[in-house]
Coordinates of C-alpha atoms in Angstrom, one line a residue:
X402 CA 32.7 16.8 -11.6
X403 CA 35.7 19.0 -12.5
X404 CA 37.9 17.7 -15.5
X405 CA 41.3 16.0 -13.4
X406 CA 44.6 16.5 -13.9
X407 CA 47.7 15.4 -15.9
X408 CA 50.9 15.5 -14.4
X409 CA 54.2 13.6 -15.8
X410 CA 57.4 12.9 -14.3
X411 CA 60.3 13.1 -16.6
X412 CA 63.8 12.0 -16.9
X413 CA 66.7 10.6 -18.2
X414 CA 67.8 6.9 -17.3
X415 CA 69.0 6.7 -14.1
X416 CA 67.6 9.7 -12.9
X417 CA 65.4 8.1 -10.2
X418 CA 62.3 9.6 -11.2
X419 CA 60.7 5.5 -10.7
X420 CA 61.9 5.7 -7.2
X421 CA 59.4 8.6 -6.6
X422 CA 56.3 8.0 -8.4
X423 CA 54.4 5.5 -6.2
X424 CA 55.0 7.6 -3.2
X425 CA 53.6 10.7 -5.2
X426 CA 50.7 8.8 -6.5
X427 CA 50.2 7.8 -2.3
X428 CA 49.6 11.8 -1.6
X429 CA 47.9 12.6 -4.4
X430 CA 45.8 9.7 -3.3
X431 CA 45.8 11.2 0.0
X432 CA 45.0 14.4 -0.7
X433 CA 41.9 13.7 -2.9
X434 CA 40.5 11.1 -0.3
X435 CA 36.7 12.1 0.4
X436 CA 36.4 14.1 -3.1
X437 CA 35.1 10.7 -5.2
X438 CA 38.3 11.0 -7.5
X439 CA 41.2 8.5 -7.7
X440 CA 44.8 8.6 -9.3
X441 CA 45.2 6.9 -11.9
X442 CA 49.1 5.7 -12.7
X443 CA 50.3 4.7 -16.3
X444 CA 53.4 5.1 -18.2
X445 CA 54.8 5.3 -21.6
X446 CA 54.9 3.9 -24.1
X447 CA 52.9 1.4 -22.4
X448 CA 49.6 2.1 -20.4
X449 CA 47.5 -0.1 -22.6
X450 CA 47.1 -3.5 -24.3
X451 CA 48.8 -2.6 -27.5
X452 CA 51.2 0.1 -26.1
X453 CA 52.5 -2.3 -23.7
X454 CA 53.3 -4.8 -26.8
X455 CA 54.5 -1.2 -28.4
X456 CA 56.7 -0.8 -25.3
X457 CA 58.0 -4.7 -25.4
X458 CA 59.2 -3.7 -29.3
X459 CA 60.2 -0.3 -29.0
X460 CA 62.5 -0.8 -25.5
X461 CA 64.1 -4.1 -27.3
X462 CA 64.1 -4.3 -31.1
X463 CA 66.6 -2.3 -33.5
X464 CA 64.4 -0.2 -36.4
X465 CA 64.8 2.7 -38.3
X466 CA 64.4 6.2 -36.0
X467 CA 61.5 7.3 -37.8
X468 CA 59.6 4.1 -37.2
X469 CA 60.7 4.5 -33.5
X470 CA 59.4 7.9 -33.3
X471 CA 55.9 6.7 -35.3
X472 CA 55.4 3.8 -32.7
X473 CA 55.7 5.9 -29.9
X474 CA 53.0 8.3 -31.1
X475 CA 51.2 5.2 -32.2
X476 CA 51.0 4.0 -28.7
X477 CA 50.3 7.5 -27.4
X478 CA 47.5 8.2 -29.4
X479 CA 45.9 4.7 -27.9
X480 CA 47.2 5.8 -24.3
X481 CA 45.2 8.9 -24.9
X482 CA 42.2 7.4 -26.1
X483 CA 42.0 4.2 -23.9
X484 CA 43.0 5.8 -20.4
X485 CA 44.2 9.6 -19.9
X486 CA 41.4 11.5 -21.4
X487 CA 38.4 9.2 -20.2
X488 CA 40.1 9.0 -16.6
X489 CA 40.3 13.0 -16.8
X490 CA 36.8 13.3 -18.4
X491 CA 35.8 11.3 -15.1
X492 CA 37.5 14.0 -12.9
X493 CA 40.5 11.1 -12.1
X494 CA 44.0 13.0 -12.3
X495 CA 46.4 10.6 -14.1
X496 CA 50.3 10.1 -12.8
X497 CA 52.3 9.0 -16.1
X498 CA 55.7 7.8 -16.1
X499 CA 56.4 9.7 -19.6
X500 CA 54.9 11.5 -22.1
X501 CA 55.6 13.6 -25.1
X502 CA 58.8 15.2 -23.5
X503 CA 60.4 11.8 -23.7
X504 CA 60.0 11.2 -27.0
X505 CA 61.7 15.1 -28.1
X506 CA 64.3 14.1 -25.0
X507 CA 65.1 10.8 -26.6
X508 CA 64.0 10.5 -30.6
X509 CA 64.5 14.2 -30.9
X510 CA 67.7 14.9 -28.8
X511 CA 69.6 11.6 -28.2
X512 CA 68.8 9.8 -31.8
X513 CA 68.7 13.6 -33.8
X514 CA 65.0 13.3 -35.6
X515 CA 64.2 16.5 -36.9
X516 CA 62.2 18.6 -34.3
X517 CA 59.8 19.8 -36.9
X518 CA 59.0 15.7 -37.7
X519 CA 58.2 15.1 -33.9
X520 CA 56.3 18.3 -33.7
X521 CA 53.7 17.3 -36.6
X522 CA 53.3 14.3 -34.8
X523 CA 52.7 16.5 -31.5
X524 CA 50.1 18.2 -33.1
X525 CA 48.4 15.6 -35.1
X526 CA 48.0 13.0 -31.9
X527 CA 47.7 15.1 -29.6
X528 CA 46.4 18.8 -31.0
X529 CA 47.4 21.4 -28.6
X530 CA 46.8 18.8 -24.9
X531 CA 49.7 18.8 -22.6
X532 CA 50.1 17.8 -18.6
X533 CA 49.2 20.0 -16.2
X534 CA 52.5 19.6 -14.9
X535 CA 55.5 18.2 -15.8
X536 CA 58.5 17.4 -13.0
X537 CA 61.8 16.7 -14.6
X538 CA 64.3 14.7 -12.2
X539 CA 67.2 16.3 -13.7
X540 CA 70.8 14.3 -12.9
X541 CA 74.3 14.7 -14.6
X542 CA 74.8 12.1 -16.6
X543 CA 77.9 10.8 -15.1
X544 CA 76.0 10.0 -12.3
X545 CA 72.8 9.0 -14.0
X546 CA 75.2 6.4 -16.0
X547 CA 76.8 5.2 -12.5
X548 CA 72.8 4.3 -11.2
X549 CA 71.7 2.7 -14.4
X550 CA 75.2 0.5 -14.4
X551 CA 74.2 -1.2 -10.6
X552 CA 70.3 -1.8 -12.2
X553 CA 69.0 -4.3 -13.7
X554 CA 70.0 -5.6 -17.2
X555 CA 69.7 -2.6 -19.7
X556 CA 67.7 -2.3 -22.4
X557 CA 68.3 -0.8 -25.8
X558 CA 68.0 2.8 -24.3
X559 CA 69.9 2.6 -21.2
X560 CA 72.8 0.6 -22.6
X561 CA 73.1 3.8 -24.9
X562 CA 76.5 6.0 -24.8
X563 CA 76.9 9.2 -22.6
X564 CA 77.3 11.2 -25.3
X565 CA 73.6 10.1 -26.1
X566 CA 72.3 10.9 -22.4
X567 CA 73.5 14.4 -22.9
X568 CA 72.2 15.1 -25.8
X569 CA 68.8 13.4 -24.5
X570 CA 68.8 16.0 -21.0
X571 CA 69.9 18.8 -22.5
X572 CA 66.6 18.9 -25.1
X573 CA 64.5 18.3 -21.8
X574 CA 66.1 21.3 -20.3
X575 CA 65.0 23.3 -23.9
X576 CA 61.7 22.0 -23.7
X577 CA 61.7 23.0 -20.0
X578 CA 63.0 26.6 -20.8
X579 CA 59.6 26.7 -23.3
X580 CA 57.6 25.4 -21.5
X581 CA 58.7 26.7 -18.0
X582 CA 54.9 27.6 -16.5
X583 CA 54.6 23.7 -16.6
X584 CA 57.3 22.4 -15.6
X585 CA 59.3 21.9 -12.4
X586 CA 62.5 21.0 -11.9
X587 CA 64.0 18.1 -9.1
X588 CA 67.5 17.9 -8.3
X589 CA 67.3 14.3 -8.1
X590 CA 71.5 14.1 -7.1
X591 CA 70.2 15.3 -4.1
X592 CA 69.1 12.8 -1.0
X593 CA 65.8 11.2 -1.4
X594 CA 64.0 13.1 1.9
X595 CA 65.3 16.4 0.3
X596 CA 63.9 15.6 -3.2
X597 CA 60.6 14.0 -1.1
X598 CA 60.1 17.6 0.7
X599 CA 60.2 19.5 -2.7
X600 CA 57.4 16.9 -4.5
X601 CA 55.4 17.8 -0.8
X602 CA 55.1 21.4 -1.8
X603 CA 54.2 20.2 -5.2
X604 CA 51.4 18.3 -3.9
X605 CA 50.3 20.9 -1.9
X606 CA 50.0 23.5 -4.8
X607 CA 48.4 20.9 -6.9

């Protein structure tokens, strides 16, 4: 069978990009049924044993930056390892809720890492693989900040500043500007059906 695919769904906090993703995965799902490959749906950091103690750590205890950014590759490399490229290699296309866009949106452009440190790491966990497809719910952050205040009780990232938030979207707009054959980019201040009809025609050209 034909190697799957790897797409990613992006975002800042409070973007809505978790309001989407089961839906997608449901017509992905769809669209596959009768071709004996599934969907598998992970997130980072997280998606295995360790990363999800990784994620409890990262998401919760204060540490220096660069021991952020090396736990999150940490977890990645076992992500990749343990789930995305077996499920791939069994012709499985894998949803993630994050990848290696977050950690340049977040490490690189909300905390200020070097780029060149997080690209190193890039290219040592992950030599040259990238998703298929990456869709970025992009948001202002005002409003981004104005969903994330009426969640659930924050955790160290979303209880960060708007200053931070801007910095954080406006190095996933770079990388989308780099990147732009694999990336699309949602509107997600926009109603839910309108953002809904867009990821449609994204399924459909998947």
């Amino acid at each position: 069978m034909a190697r799957g695919k790897f797409i990613t769904f992006e975002g800042i906090d409070g973007a809505g990009k978790t309001t989407h993703l089961d839906w997608f995965r449901q017509q992905l799902a769809a669209k596959l049924e009768g071709s004996g490959r599934q969907v598998v749906m992970t997130r980072e950091p997280g998606g295995t044993p360790l990363g999800e103690t990784l994620r409890s750590i990262l998401l919760n205890q204060p540490m220096d930056l660069e021991t952020e950014a090396l736990l999150m590759f940490a977890a990645r490399r076992e992500h990749l390892a343990q789930v995305i490229e077996p499920a791939l290699t069994r012709g499985d296309w894998v949803l993630s809720d994050r990848f290696t866009d977050a950690t340049f949106a977040y490490q690189g452009g909300g905390r200020g890492l070097p780029r060149d440190k997080l690209e190193a790491l890039e290219r040592w966990v992950q030599g040259g693989f990238q998703p298929d497809l990456t869709v970025l719910f992009d948001i202002p952050t005002d409003t981004a900040s104005e969903r994330r205040s009426a969640a659930r009780a924050p955790d160290k990232f979303e209880s960060e500043s708007e200053t931070f938030f801007e910095r954080t979207r406006a190095e996933y707009l770079r990388r989308a500007e780099e990147a732009a054959d694999r990336f699309y980019i949602v509107d997600s201040s926009r109603p839910i059906d309108e953002i809904r009809l867009k990821l449609e025609t994204v399924v459909a050209d998947l």
